[in-house]
Coordinates of C-alpha atoms and ligand atoms in Angstrom, one line a residue:
M1 CA 81.3 166.5 1.0
S2 CA 79.2 165.8 4.2
E3 CA 78.4 162.2 5.1
R4 CA 75.5 160.9 7.1
T5 CA 74.7 157.4 8.3
I6 CA 71.3 156.2 7.3
E7 CA 69.5 153.0 8.1
F8 CA 67.9 151.4 5.1
E9 CA 65.1 148.9 5.8
V10 CA 65.0 146.9 2.7
L11 CA 62.3 144.3 1.9
R12 CA 63.7 140.9 1.2
Y13 CA 61.7 138.0 -0.4
R14 CA 62.4 135.0 -2.5
P15 CA 59.0 133.4 -3.4
G16 CA 59.2 129.6 -3.1
T17 CA 62.1 129.8 -0.6
D18 CA 61.1 132.4 2.0
P19 CA 57.8 131.9 3.9
E20 CA 57.0 135.6 3.8
P21 CA 58.7 139.0 3.0
T22 CA 60.8 140.4 5.8
F23 CA 62.8 143.6 6.2
Q24 CA 66.5 143.6 6.5
T25 CA 68.3 146.7 7.9
Y26 CA 71.6 148.0 6.6
R27 CA 73.5 151.0 8.0
V28 CA 75.2 153.0 5.3
A29 CA 77.4 156.1 5.5
C30 CA 75.9 158.1 2.6
Q31 CA 77.4 161.1 0.8
D32 CA 75.1 164.1 0.7
D33 CA 74.7 163.8 -3.1
W34 CA 73.8 160.1 -3.1
V35 CA 70.5 158.9 -4.4
V36 CA 68.8 155.7 -3.0
L37 CA 70.3 153.7 -5.9
D38 CA 73.8 154.7 -4.8
A39 CA 73.1 153.3 -1.3
L40 CA 71.7 150.1 -2.7
N41 CA 74.7 149.7 -4.9
H42 CA 77.0 150.3 -1.9
I43 CA 75.0 147.6 0.1
K44 CA 75.3 145.1 -2.8
D45 CA 79.0 145.9 -3.4
T46 CA 80.3 145.9 0.2
I47 CA 77.7 144.5 2.6
D48 CA 75.3 141.9 1.0
G49 CA 75.8 140.7 -2.6
T50 CA 72.5 138.8 -2.5
L51 CA 70.3 141.9 -2.6
S52 CA 68.4 142.0 -5.9
Y53 CA 67.0 145.0 -7.7
R54 CA 66.9 146.4 -11.2
W55 CA 68.7 149.4 -12.6
S56 CA 70.7 150.4 -15.6
C57 CA 71.1 154.1 -16.5
H58 CA 71.4 155.9 -13.2
M59 CA 69.9 159.0 -15.0
A60 CA 66.1 158.6 -15.0
V61 CA 66.0 157.4 -18.6
C62 CA 65.8 153.6 -18.6
G63 CA 62.8 153.3 -16.2
S64 CA 64.1 150.2 -14.5
C65 CA 64.8 151.3 -10.9
G66 CA 61.2 152.0 -9.8
M67 CA 60.5 151.1 -6.1
Q68 CA 58.6 152.3 -3.1
V69 CA 60.8 154.7 -1.0
N70 CA 59.2 155.5 2.3
G71 CA 55.9 154.3 0.8
E72 CA 55.9 156.4 -2.4
P73 CA 56.7 155.1 -5.9
K74 CA 60.0 156.7 -6.9
L75 CA 62.9 156.1 -9.3
A76 CA 65.8 155.1 -7.0
C77 CA 68.2 157.0 -9.2
K78 CA 66.2 160.2 -8.7
A79 CA 65.4 160.0 -4.9
F80 CA 68.1 161.9 -3.1
V81 CA 68.9 160.5 0.4
R82 CA 69.3 164.1 1.7
D83 CA 65.5 164.5 1.2
Y84 CA 64.8 161.8 3.8
G85 CA 65.5 161.4 7.5
G86 CA 67.8 158.9 9.2
R87 CA 65.8 155.9 8.2
I88 CA 64.6 155.0 4.7
R89 CA 62.3 152.1 3.9
V90 CA 62.7 150.6 0.5
E91 CA 60.2 148.2 -1.0
P92 CA 59.3 146.8 -4.4
L93 CA 56.7 148.7 -6.4
A94 CA 53.2 148.3 -4.9
T95 CA 50.6 146.1 -6.5
F96 CA 52.9 144.0 -8.7
P97 CA 53.9 140.4 -7.7
I98 CA 57.4 140.2 -6.2
E99 CA 59.9 138.1 -8.2
R100 CA 62.8 138.6 -5.8
D101 CA 63.6 141.3 -3.2
L102 CA 62.9 144.6 -5.0
I103 CA 62.3 143.1 -8.4
V104 CA 58.7 142.8 -9.5
D105 CA 57.0 140.8 -12.3
M106 CA 56.3 143.2 -15.2
D107 CA 54.4 140.7 -17.4
D108 CA 50.9 142.3 -16.8
F109 CA 52.2 145.7 -17.6
L110 CA 54.0 144.6 -20.8
D111 CA 50.9 142.7 -22.0
K112 CA 48.8 145.8 -21.5
L113 CA 51.3 148.0 -23.3
Q114 CA 51.4 145.6 -26.2
S115 CA 47.6 145.5 -26.3
V116 CA 47.4 149.3 -27.3
K117 CA 49.9 149.0 -30.1
P118 CA 52.3 151.7 -28.9
W119 CA 53.9 152.2 -32.3
I120 CA 53.0 154.0 -35.6
V121 CA 50.4 151.9 -37.4
R122 CA 50.1 152.7 -41.2
E123 CA 47.6 151.1 -43.6
D124 CA 50.2 151.7 -46.2
D125 CA 53.8 152.3 -45.2
A126 CA 55.2 152.0 -48.7
K127 CA 56.7 155.5 -48.5
V128 CA 59.1 154.2 -45.9
T129 CA 59.6 150.6 -46.8
E130 CA 60.1 151.4 -50.5
G131 CA 62.4 154.2 -49.8
E132 CA 60.2 156.9 -51.2
G133 CA 60.7 159.3 -48.3
E134 CA 59.6 160.1 -44.8
Y135 CA 56.4 161.0 -43.1
R136 CA 57.3 164.5 -42.0
Q137 CA 55.8 166.6 -39.1
K138 CA 55.6 170.2 -38.3
P139 CA 56.6 171.4 -34.8
A140 CA 53.0 172.2 -34.0
E141 CA 52.0 168.6 -34.8
L142 CA 54.8 167.3 -32.5
T143 CA 53.6 169.6 -29.7
R144 CA 50.2 167.8 -29.7
Y145 CA 51.6 164.6 -28.3
R146 CA 55.2 165.3 -27.2
Q147 CA 54.4 165.3 -23.4
F148 CA 52.8 161.9 -23.7
S149 CA 55.8 160.5 -25.6
M150 CA 58.2 161.1 -22.7
C151 CA 57.1 157.9 -20.9
I152 CA 60.0 155.6 -19.8
N153 CA 57.7 152.6 -18.8
C154 CA 58.8 152.8 -15.2
M155 CA 55.4 151.7 -13.9
L156 CA 55.4 154.2 -11.0
C157 CA 51.9 155.3 -12.2
Y158 CA 50.6 151.8 -11.9
S159 CA 51.8 151.3 -8.3
A160 CA 50.2 154.7 -7.4
C161 CA 46.9 154.0 -9.1
P162 CA 44.1 152.9 -6.6
Q163 CA 42.0 151.7 -9.5
Y164 CA 44.8 149.3 -10.7
A165 CA 45.2 148.1 -7.2
L166 CA 41.5 147.2 -7.0
N167 CA 41.1 145.9 -10.5
T168 CA 44.1 144.6 -12.4
D169 CA 42.0 144.3 -15.6
F170 CA 42.4 148.1 -15.9
I171 CA 44.7 148.8 -18.8
G172 CA 46.2 151.5 -16.7
P173 CA 47.8 155.0 -16.9
A174 CA 51.0 154.5 -19.0
A175 CA 49.5 152.2 -21.6
L176 CA 46.5 154.5 -22.1
A177 CA 48.8 157.6 -22.3
L178 CA 50.9 155.9 -25.0
A179 CA 47.8 154.9 -26.9
H180 CA 46.7 158.5 -26.8
R181 CA 50.2 159.6 -27.9
Y182 CA 50.0 157.5 -31.1
N183 CA 46.4 158.4 -31.7
L184 CA 47.4 162.1 -31.7
D185 CA 50.3 161.5 -34.1
G186 CA 49.6 162.7 -37.6
R187 CA 51.5 159.8 -39.2
D188 CA 49.5 157.2 -37.4
Q189 CA 46.4 155.4 -38.7
G190 CA 45.9 153.0 -35.8
N191 CA 43.0 154.7 -33.9
E192 CA 40.5 152.1 -35.1
E193 CA 42.8 149.2 -34.1
R194 CA 43.3 150.6 -30.6
K195 CA 39.7 151.5 -30.1
D196 CA 38.5 148.1 -28.8
V197 CA 41.0 148.3 -25.9
V198 CA 41.2 152.0 -25.2
A199 CA 37.4 152.7 -25.3
S200 CA 36.5 149.5 -23.5
H201 CA 35.3 149.4 -19.9
A202 CA 38.8 148.3 -18.8
G203 CA 40.3 151.2 -20.8
V204 CA 39.7 154.9 -20.3
W205 CA 36.2 154.3 -18.6
D206 CA 37.7 152.5 -15.7
C207 CA 39.7 155.5 -14.7
T208 CA 38.1 157.4 -11.8
F209 CA 40.5 160.4 -12.2
V210 CA 42.2 160.2 -8.8
G211 CA 45.3 161.7 -10.5
Q212 CA 48.0 160.0 -8.4
C213 CA 49.5 158.6 -11.7
S214 CA 50.4 162.2 -12.8
A215 CA 51.5 163.2 -9.3
V216 CA 54.2 160.4 -9.1
C217 CA 55.3 160.4 -12.8
P218 CA 59.0 161.3 -12.9
K219 CA 58.8 162.5 -16.5
D220 CA 55.7 164.8 -16.3
V221 CA 53.8 162.7 -18.8
D222 CA 50.5 163.5 -17.1
P223 CA 48.7 160.2 -17.9
A224 CA 45.6 161.4 -16.1
A225 CA 45.2 164.2 -18.7
A226 CA 45.8 161.8 -21.5
I227 CA 43.1 159.5 -20.2
Q228 CA 40.5 162.3 -19.8
Q229 CA 41.4 163.4 -23.4
G230 CA 40.9 159.8 -24.5
K231 CA 37.4 159.8 -22.9
I232 CA 36.5 162.9 -24.9
A233 CA 37.9 161.3 -28.1
A234 CA 36.0 158.0 -27.5
T235 CA 32.7 159.9 -26.8
T236 CA 33.2 162.0 -30.0
D237 CA 33.9 158.8 -32.0
F238 CA 30.8 157.2 -30.6
F239 CA 28.5 160.0 -31.6
L240 CA 30.1 160.5 -35.0
G241 CA 29.6 156.7 -35.6
M242 CA 25.9 157.1 -34.7
L243 CA 25.5 160.1 -37.1
M244 CA 27.6 158.8 -39.9
P245 CA 27.8 155.0 -39.8
K246 CA 30.5 153.5 -41.9
K247 CA 29.8 150.8 -44.5
G248 CA 29.4 147.5 -42.8
D249 CA 28.4 149.1 -39.4
K250 CA 25.0 148.0 -38.1
Ligands
SF4_1 S1 53.5 157.6 -17.4 FE1 55.2 158.4 -16.1 S2 55.0 157.1 -14.2 FE2 53.8 156.1 -15.8 S3 55.3 154.6 -16.8 FE3 55.4 156.5 -18.0 S4 57.1 157.7 -17.1 FE4 56.5 156.1 -15.6
FES2 S1 68.4 153.5 -13.3 FE1 67.5 154.0 -15.2 S2 65.7 155.2 -14.6 FE2 66.8 154.8 -12.7

């Protein structure tokens, strides 16, 4: 297996201790089949044990190793070093506050995710809780939302989104895609509960359809398409509500 020495310029920062972020350079002899995560693990194991970053699965499933690689949001376990030149710059995901080195603060993303209730909401789930059976689906029903269900919460789409960078009130690509995923699920009855967040100004209407979220998504979720479909659904709901107001609506 061929080997190549690559210089990794890695951002280092400990808020409260370091006056500002700085880059530290490590020279690493990389195997041709290594991904950036392999190089970081090599640095941590053999050169500098203080380097901090998140990872778990090494197979693009857990979503924890998102970082900027040469300025683009990538999963470090999916970014092959052979696709880059002799120098690779590694930084924490853009837009999020840095907790330490390549680790970012996920609280804002997790709050937004929670706000759209990304789970199946049932008015009456007795069928499951009382052991009376399952809510079954046909393959065609699964196909409606399957793509949007592939999200691994890696936050690459947020770091690529110019709207989120300008306005962190924006609920953002992944949370809106997951809201849409559950709204499309035939077992779910939570559309009304999600509406205040999804159809608000900070929800789908804040998206200016740049599409970078879909371009960087490592799981082909296509959050931009989910958000545009969400706009159509919100508009349809609005006009239906005008034509057929429910009891209690003004
Ligand atoms: S939509 Fe794609 S890029 Fe965004 S969090 Fe989910 S998997 Fe990651
Ligand atoms: S380590 Fe799990 S997605 Fe990269």
